[in-house]
Coordinates of C-alpha atoms in Angstrom, one line a residue:
X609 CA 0.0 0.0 0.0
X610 CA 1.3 3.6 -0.8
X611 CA 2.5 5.8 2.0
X612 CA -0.5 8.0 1.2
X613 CA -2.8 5.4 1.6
X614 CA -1.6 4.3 4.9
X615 CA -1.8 7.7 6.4
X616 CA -5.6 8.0 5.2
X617 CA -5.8 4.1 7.2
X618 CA -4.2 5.8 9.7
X619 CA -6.9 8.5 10.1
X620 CA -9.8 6.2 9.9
X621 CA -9.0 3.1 11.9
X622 CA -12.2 1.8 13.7
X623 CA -9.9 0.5 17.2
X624 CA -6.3 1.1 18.6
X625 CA -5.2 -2.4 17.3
X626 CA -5.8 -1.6 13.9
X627 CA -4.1 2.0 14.5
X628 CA -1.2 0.7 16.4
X629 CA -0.8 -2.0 13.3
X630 CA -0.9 1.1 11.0
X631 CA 1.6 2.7 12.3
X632 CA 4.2 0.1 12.7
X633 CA 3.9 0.5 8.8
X634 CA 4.9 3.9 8.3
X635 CA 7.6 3.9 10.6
X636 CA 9.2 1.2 8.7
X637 CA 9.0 3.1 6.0
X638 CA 11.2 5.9 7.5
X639 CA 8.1 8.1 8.2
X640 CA 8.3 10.3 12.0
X641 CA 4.6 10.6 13.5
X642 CA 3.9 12.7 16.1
X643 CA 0.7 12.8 17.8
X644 CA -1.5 15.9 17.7
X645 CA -2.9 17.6 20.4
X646 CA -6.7 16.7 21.1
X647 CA -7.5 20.4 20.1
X648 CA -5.8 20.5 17.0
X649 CA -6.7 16.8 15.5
X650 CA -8.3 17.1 12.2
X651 CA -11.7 15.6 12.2
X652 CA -11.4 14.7 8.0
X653 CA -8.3 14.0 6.3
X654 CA -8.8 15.6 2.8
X655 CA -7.1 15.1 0.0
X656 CA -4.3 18.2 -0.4
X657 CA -4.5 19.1 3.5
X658 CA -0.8 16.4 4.0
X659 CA 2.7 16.8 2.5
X660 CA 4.8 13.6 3.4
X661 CA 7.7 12.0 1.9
X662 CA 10.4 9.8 3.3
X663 CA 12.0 10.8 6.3
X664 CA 9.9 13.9 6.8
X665 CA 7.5 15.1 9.4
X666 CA 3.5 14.8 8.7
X667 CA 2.7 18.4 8.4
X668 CA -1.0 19.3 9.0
X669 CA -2.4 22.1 7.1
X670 CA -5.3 24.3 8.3
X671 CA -8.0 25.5 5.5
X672 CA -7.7 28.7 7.8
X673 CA -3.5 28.8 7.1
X674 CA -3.8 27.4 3.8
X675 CA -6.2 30.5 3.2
X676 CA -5.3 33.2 5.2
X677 CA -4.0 36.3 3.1
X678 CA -0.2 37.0 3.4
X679 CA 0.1 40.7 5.7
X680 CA -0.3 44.1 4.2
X681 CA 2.9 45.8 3.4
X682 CA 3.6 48.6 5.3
X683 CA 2.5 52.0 3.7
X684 CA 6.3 53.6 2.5
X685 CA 6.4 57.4 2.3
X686 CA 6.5 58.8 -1.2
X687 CA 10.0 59.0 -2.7
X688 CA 10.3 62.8 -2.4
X689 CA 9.6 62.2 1.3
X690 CA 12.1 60.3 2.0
X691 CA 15.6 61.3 3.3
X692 CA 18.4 61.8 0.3
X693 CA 20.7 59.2 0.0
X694 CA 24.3 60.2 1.0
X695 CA 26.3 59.2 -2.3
X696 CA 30.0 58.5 -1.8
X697 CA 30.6 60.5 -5.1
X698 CA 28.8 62.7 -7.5
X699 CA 29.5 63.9 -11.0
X700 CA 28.4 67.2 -12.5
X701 CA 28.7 68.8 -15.8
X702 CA 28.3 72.3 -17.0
X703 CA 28.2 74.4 -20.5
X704 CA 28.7 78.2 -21.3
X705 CA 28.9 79.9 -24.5
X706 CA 29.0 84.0 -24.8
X707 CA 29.4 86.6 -27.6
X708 CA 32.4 88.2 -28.2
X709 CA 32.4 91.5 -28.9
X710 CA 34.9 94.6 -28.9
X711 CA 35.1 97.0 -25.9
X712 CA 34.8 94.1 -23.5
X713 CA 38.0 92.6 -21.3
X714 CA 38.1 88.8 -22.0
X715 CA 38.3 86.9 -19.2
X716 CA 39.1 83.8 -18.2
X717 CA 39.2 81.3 -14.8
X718 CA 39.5 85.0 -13.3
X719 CA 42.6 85.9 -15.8
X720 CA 42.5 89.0 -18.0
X721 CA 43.5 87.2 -21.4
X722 CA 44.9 90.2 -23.6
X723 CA 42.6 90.0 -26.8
X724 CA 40.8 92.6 -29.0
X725 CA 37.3 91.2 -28.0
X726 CA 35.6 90.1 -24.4
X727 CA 32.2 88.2 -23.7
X728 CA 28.9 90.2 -23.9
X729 CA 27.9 89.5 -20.3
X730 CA 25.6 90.7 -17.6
X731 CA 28.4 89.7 -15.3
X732 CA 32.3 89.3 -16.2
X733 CA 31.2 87.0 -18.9
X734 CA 34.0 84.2 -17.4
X735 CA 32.7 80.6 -19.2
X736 CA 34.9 78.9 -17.3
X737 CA 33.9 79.8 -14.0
X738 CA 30.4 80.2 -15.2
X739 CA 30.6 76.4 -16.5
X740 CA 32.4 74.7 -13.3
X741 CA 30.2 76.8 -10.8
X742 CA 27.0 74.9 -12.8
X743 CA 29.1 71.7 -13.1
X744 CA 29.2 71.5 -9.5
X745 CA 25.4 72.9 -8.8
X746 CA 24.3 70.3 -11.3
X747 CA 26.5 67.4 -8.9
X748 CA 24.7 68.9 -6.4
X749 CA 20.9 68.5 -7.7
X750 CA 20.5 72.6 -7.1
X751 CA 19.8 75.5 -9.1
X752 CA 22.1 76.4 -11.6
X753 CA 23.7 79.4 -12.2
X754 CA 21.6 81.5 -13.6
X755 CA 18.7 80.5 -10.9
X756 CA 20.8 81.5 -8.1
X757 CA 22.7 84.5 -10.0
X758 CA 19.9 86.5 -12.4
X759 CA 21.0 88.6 -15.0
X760 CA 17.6 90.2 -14.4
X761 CA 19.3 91.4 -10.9
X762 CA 21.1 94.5 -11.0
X763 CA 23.0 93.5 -8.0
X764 CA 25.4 90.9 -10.5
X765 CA 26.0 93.5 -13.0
X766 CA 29.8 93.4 -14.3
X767 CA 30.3 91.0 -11.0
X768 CA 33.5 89.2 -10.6
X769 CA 32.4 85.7 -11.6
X770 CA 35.0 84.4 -8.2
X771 CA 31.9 84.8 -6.4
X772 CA 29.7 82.5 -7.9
X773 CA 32.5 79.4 -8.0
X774 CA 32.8 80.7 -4.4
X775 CA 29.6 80.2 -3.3
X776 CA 29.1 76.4 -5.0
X777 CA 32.1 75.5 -3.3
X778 CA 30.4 76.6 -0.1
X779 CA 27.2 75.0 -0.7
X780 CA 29.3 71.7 -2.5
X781 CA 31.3 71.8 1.9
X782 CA 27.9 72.6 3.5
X783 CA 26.5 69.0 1.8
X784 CA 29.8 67.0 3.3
X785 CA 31.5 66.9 -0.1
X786 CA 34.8 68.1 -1.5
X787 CA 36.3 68.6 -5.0
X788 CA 37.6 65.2 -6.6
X789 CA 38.7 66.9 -10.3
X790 CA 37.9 69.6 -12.7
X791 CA 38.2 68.5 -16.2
X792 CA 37.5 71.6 -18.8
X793 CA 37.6 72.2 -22.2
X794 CA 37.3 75.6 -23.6
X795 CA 36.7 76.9 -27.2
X796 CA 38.1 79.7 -28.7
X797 CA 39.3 80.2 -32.4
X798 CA 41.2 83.3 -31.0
X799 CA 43.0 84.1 -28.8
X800 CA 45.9 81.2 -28.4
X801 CA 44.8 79.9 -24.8
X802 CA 48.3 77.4 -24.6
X803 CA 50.2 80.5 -23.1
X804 CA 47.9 81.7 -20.2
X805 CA 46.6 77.6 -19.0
X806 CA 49.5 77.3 -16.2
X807 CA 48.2 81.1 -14.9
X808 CA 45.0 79.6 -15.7
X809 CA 45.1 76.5 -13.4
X810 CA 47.1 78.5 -10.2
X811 CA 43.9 80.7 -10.2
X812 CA 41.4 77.7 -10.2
X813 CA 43.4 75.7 -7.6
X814 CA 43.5 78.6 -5.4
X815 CA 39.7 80.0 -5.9
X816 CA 38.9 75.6 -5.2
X817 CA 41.3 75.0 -2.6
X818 CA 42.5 72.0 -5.2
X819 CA 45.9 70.7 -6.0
X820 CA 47.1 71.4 -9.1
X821 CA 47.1 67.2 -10.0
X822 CA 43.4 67.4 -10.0
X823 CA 42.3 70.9 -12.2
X824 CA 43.0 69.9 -16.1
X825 CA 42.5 72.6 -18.5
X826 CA 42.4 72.0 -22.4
X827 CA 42.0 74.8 -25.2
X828 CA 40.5 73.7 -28.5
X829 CA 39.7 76.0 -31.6
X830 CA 36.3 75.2 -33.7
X831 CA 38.3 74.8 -36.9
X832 CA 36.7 78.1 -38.3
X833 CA 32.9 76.5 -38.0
X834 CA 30.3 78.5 -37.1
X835 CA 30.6 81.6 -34.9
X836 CA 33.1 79.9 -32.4
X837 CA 35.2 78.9 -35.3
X838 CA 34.5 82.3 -36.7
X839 CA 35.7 84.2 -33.5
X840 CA 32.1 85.4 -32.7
X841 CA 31.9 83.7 -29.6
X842 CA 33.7 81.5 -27.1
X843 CA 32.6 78.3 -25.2
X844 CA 33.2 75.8 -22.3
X845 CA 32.4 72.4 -21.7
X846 CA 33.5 71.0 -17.7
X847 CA 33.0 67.8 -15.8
X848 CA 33.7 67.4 -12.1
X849 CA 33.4 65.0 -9.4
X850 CA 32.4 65.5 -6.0
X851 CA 34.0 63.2 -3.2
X852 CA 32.0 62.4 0.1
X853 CA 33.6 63.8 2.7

């Protein structure tokens, strides 16, 4: 007789005899019993309600287990709710493009760079600056530049562009982080930038609080295309990382 069929015996034997025979049977067979209690005997053994095999306990299954729904999740707050995760880095990038035109000083990560044009600015017109002080603001999840800096306030007319970098470096220490590198790229098919990117980088480092091994500067022309190749304007791309501090 099958395992399964000796159980159901099991569950209906008229007298003790015929029970105590029963289960002489399935303890050959490697099967442990264990007795219920009174309480929880099952009155009908039906088909489904017992998994058994070979050298594993009867379990007894409940209808009200084997129906009861699994418990309600808890209720999670809505993601903008919830506390911002502390990242062990971040990576920002930032873009600025202005007009050149004559009259203006050209200036560049804070340098005066002699040249018969300057950028048509509300402020100094500085792209480098004005790109790294977004790159780290965008690393940062906050307003960019021109969010926290209007040119629609008088206040940042022809203002030295030192104070914006200064203040995203302020907000970058206030959220625990610190300068990893600067990468940046600038654009101009005039004038040659190679001479002034040493003076270039000593400014940066000092106006970051960075060593010099981690502020790259790289000057490209725009092979006479368009009006950055055509001397009309002047652009830079930069990409930084932010290390948790």
């Amino acid at each position: 007789m099958s395992q399964t069929g000796l159980l159901r015996n099991l569950h209906a034997v008229p007298n003790r005899s015929s029970y105590s025979q029963s289960c002489t049977c399935l303890q050959r067979r490697s099967l442990r019993l264990h007795r219920l209690p009174q309480a929880s005997r099952p009155t009908r053994l039906a088909r489904g309600n017992c998994t058994m095999s070979a050298g594993q306990r009867v379990r007894h299954v409940t209808a009200s287990s084997a129906t009861a729904s699994p418990p309600a999740p808890s209720a999670a707050a809505p993601e903008h709710q919830q506390a911002a995760p502390v990242l062990p880095f971040r990576v920002g990038y930032g873009f600025d493009l202005h007009r050149l035109v004559e009259g203006k000083k050209l200036i560049i990560c804070g340098i005066d760079v002699p040249h018969v044009r300057g950028c048509d600015a509300h402020s100094d017109g500085d792209v480098a600056l004005h790109a790294l002080t977004d790159a780290i603001l965008g690393a940062l999840c906050l307003p960019d530049i021109g969010q926290l800096f209007p040119d629609t306030d008088p206040k940042w007319k022809g203002a030295n562009s030192d104070t914006f970098i200064k203040e995203a470096v302020r907000l970058m220490h206030e959220r625990g982080y610190q300068l990893g590198n600067v990468d940046i790229t600038i654009i101009a098919q005039q004038p040659k930038l190679s001479p002034h990117k040493e003076k270039m980088r000593d400014q940066l480092c000092l106006l970051l609080g960075s060593h010099p091994s981690t502020v790259n500067i790289k000057a490209k022309t725009h092979e006479k295309v368009d009006s950055l190749g055509e001397n009309r304007s002047i652009a830079c791309h930069t990409v930084c990382t932010l290390l948790h501090s």
